[in-house]
XYZ file of C-alpha atoms in Angstrom:
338
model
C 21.605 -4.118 18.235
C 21.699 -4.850 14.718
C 23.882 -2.858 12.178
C 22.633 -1.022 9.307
C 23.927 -3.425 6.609
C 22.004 -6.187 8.840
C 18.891 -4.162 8.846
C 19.211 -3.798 5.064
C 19.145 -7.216 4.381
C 15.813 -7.823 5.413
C 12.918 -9.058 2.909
C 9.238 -7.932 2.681
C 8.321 -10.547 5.065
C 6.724 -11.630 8.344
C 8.397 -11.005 11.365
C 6.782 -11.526 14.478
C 6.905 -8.768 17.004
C 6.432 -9.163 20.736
C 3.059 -6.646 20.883
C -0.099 -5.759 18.381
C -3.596 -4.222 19.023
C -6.932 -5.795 19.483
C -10.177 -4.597 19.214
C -13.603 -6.517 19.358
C -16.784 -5.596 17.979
C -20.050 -7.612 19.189
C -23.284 -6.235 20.143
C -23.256 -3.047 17.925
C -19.867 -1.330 19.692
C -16.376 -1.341 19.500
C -14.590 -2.553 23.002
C -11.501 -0.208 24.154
C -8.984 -2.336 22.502
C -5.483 -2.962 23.721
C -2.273 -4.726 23.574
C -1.561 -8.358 23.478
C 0.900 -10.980 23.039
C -0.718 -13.260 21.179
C -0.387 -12.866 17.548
C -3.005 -16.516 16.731
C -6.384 -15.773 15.765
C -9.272 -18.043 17.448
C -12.147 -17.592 15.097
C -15.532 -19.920 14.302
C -15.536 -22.270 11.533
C -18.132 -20.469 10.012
C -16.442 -16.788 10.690
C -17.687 -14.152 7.631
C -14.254 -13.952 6.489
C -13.651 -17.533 5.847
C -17.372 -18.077 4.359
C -17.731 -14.316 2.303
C -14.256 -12.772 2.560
C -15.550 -9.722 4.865
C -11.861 -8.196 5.642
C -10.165 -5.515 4.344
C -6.430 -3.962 5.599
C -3.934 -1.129 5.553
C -0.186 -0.604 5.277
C 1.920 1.920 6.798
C 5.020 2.596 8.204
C 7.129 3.953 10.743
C 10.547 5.334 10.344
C 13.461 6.776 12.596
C 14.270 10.141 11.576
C 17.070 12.244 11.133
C 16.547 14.198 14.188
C 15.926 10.591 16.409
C 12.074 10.471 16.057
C 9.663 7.332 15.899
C 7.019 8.641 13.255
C 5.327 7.431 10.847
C 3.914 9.002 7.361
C -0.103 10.320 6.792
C -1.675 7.588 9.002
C -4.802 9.536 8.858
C -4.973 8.697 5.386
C -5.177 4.919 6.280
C -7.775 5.722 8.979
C -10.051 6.963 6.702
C -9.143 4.720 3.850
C -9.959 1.618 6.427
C -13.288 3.693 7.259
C -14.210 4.077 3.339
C -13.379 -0.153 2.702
C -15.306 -1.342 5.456
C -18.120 1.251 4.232
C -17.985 -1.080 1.040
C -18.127 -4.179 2.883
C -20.427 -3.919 5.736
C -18.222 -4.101 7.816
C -18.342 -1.819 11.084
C -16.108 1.443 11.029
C -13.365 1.593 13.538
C -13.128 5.167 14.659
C -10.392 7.109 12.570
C -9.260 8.641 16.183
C -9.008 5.675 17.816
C -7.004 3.801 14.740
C -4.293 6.765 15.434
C -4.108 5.958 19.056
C -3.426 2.172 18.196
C -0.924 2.979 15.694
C 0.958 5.023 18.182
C 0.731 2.106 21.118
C 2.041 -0.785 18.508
C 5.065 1.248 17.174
C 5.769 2.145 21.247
C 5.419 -1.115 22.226
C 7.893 -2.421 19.465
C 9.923 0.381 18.888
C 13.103 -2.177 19.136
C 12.067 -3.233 15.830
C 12.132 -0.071 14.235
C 15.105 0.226 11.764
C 17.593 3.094 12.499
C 17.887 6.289 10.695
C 20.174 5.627 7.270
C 18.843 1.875 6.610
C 16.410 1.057 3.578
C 14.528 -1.022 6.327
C 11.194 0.367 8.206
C 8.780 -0.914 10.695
C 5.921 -1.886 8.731
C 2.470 -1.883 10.089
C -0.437 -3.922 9.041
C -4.224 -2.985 10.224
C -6.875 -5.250 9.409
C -10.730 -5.448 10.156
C -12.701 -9.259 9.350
C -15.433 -10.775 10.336
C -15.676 -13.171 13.083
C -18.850 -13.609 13.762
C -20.422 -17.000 12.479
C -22.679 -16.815 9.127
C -24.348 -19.538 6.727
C -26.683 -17.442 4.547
C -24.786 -14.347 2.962
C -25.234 -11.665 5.130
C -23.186 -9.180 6.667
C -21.850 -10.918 10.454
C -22.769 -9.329 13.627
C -18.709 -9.592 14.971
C -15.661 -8.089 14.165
C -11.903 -7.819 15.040
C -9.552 -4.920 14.703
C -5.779 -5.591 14.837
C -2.652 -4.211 14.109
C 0.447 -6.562 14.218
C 3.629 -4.955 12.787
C 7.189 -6.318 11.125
C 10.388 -5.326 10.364
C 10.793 -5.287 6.540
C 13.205 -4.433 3.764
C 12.610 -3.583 0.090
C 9.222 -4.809 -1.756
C 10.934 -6.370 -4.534
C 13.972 -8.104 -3.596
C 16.378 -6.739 -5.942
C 15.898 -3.398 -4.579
C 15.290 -0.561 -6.598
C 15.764 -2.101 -10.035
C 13.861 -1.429 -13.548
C 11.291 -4.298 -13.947
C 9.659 -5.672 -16.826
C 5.630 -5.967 -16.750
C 3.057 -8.155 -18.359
C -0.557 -7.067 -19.907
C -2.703 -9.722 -17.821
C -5.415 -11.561 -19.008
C -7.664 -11.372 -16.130
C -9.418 -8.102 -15.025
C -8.551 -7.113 -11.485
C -12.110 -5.152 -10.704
C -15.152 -4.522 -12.082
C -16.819 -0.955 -12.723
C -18.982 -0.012 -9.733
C -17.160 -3.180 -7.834
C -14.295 -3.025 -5.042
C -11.750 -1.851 -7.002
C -11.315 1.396 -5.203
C -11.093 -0.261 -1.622
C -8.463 -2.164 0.229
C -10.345 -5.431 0.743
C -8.648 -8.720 0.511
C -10.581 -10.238 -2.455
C -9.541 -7.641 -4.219
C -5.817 -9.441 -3.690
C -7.086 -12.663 -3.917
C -7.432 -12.935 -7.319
C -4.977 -11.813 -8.264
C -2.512 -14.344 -7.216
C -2.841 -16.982 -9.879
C -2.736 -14.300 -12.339
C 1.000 -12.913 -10.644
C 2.210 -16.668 -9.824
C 1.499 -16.887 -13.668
C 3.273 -13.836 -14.296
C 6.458 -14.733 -12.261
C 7.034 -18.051 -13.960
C 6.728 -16.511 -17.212
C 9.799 -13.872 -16.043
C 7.866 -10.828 -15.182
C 7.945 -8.938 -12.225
C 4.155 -7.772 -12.601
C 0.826 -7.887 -13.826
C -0.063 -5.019 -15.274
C -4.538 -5.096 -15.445
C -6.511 -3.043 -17.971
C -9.794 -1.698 -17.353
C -12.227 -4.532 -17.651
C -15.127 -2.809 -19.785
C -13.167 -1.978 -22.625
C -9.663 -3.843 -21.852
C -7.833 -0.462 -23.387
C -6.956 1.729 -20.254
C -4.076 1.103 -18.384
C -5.876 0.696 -14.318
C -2.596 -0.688 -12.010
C -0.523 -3.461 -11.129
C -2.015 -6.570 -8.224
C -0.505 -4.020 -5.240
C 0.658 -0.573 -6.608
C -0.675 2.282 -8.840
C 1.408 3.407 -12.042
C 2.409 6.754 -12.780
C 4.030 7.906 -16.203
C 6.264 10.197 -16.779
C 6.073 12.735 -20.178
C 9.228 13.444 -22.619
C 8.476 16.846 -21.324
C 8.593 15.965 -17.678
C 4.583 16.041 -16.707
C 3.413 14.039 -13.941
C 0.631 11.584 -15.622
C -1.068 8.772 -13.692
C -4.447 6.906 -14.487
C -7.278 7.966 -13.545
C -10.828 5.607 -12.758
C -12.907 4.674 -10.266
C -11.631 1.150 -10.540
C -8.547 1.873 -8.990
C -7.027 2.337 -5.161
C -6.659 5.765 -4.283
C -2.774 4.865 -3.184
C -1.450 7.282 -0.463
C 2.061 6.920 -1.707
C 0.201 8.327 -5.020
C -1.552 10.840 -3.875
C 1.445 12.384 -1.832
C 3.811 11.916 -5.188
C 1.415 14.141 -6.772
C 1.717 17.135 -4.124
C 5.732 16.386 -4.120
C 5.568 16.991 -7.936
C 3.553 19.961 -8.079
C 4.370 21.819 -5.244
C 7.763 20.876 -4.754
C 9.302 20.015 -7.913
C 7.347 22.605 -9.923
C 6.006 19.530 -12.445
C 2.612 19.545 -14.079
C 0.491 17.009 -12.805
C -2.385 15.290 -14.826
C -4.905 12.292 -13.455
C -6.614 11.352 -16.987
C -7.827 7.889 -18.518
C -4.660 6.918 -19.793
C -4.602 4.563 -23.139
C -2.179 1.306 -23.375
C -1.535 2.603 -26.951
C -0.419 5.937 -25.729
C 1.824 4.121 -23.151
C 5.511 3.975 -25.968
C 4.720 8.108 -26.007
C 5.813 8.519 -22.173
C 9.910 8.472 -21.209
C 9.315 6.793 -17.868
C 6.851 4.488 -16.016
C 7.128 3.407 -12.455
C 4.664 1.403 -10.108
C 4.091 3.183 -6.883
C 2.727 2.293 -3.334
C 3.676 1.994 0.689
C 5.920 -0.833 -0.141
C 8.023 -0.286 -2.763
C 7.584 3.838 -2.630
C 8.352 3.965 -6.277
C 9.842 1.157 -8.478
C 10.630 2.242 -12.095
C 9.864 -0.034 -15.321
C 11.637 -0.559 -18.273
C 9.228 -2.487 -20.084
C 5.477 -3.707 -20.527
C 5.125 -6.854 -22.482
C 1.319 -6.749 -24.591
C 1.215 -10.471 -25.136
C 4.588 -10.413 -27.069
C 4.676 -6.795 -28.215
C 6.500 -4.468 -26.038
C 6.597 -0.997 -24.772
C 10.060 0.052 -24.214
C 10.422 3.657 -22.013
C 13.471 5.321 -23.431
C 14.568 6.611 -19.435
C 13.602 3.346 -18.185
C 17.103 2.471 -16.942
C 17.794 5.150 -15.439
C 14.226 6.844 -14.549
C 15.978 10.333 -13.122
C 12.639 12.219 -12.640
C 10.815 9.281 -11.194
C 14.236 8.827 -8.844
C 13.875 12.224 -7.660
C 10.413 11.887 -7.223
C 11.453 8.694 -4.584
C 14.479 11.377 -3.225
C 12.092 13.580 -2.154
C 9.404 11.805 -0.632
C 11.796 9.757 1.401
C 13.776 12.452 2.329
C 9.974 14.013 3.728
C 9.573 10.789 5.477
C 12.901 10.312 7.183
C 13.116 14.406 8.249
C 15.773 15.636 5.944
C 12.993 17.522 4.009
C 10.395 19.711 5.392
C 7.427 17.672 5.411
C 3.663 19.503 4.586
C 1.714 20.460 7.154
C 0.311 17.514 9.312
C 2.348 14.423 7.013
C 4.859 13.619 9.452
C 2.689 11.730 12.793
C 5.153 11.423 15.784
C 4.851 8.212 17.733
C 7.677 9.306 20.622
């Protein structure tokens, strides 16, 4: 068994596992599913996702608790984000109830791999729904494949919890009325030039703007921002441009109804961005990773708590204390596997 300090030196990286789930759509239904071994993908040449990009994912994770528990945090909320993307995409739902039962069988199946209770590391689970079925013209396939593989990771960024610097891209990440607001894969796909760009330059992150009027502040290639005001109000972006982040949505409850903060989801400016004390890019992954500084094409925005980020910190405290069991989680957050 591994030690905690080994756990903790994990990376946010592939890992396989010895068991995922597979499910199979053809001939307008889902099959039963199950467990398999084999973690390749056989698909045509001429498979919707390689021709048209029809795919779209999830991330989750499970944790040991305090008290010795497998669970894992608000899966429901991936079920029916899955549902909502493949809405988007034509791409056939996979029952929400059913997407609970597979989560439970994968983190069973590997429970070895999840990371004991006091490491940074967790069990993180990927579900993902492409198209399989062969296509030439563009048109939605008539096959599908469900799967959830899993890995043990560590931290997102691999300095751990560390103030990062970000970078006003040039590119626009999503469109208005596009795919912004759904997990699908294009969505990531381009944005990697733009972040391999970013990275050699120094940055940690791209930070994108809203692409009709290149003035709001939308989010980062994988995480949603949240501000913080001198006077300690919650403020995070609001369009419909931009992922409805779980992570996000349950800082917002934590900081309301736990912490006692105001809480505000407005259009938020880039030139109102120097006015906040703290910034911080938030998702499954990283939880919450605070930034020191956004770079505007050689001008920057400096937060004054940036180093430090204390209400942003306690923000983190809290929610992973509600995720591990050492705070009392909201009704129907915490989803025991065993």
């Amino acid at each position: 068994m591994k030690s905690t300090e080994e756990w903790n030196r994990l990376t946010f990286s592939y890992s396989r596992t010895p068991l995922r789930f597979v499910a199979h759509y053809a001939n307008g239904r889902w099959d039963e599913g199950g467990l398999t071994e084999k973690s390749e993908v056989v698909i045509n040449e001429s498979a919707g996702v390689l021709q048209y990009a029809q795919t779209c994912f999830e991330g989750l994770k499970a944790y040991t608790a305090k008290d010795g528990r497998i669970v894992c945090f608000r899966p429901d909320l991936n079920a029916r984000r899955l549902a909502d993307s493949a809405r988007a995409l034509e791409i056939p739902v996979f029952p929400e109830d059913k997407f609970l039962e597979a989560v439970k069988k994968v983190v069973a199946a590997n429970r070895e791999f999840v990371p004991p209770y006091g490491s940074e590391a967790s069990l993180y689970l990927r579900p993902t729904l492409f198209a399989t079925g062969p296509v030439l013209g563009v048109k939605p396939a008539a096959e599908y494949e469900f799967r959830i593989f899993c890995s043990p990771v560590g931290a997102y960024f691999q300095n751990g919890i560390h103030p990062l610097t970000l970078k006003v891209a040039d590119s626009d990440r999503a469109a208005p009325h596009g795919t912004g607001h759904v997990k699908a894969g294009l969505n990531y796909a381009m944005s990697m030039r733009a972040g391999v760009q970013a990275h050699a330059a120094g940055f940690d992150e791209n930070l994108y703007l809203d692409s009709a009027t290149r003035t709001f502040v939308e989010e980062t290639g994988g995480a949603n921002v949240i501000f913080i005001t001198k006077d300690g109000k919650f403020v995070t972006p609001h369009s419909t441009t931009i992922l409805p982040s779980i992570t996000r949505r349950s800082l917002e409850y934590v900081a309301e109804h736990l912490l006692g903060m105001s809480v505000e989801e407005r259009p938020v400016r880039l030139s109102e961005a120097a006015d906040f004390a703290e910034c911080g890019l938030c998702g499954t992954a990283a939880v919450i990773s605070p930034v020191l500084k956004i770079n505007d094409h050689g001008k920057e925005i400096v937060f004054p708590d940036g180093e430090t980020s204390p209400v942003l910190m306690k923000l983190r405290e809290t929610l992973t204390g509600i995720q591990r069991g050492e705070t009392e989680a909201p009704e129907g957050w915490i989803f025991p596997v065993e």
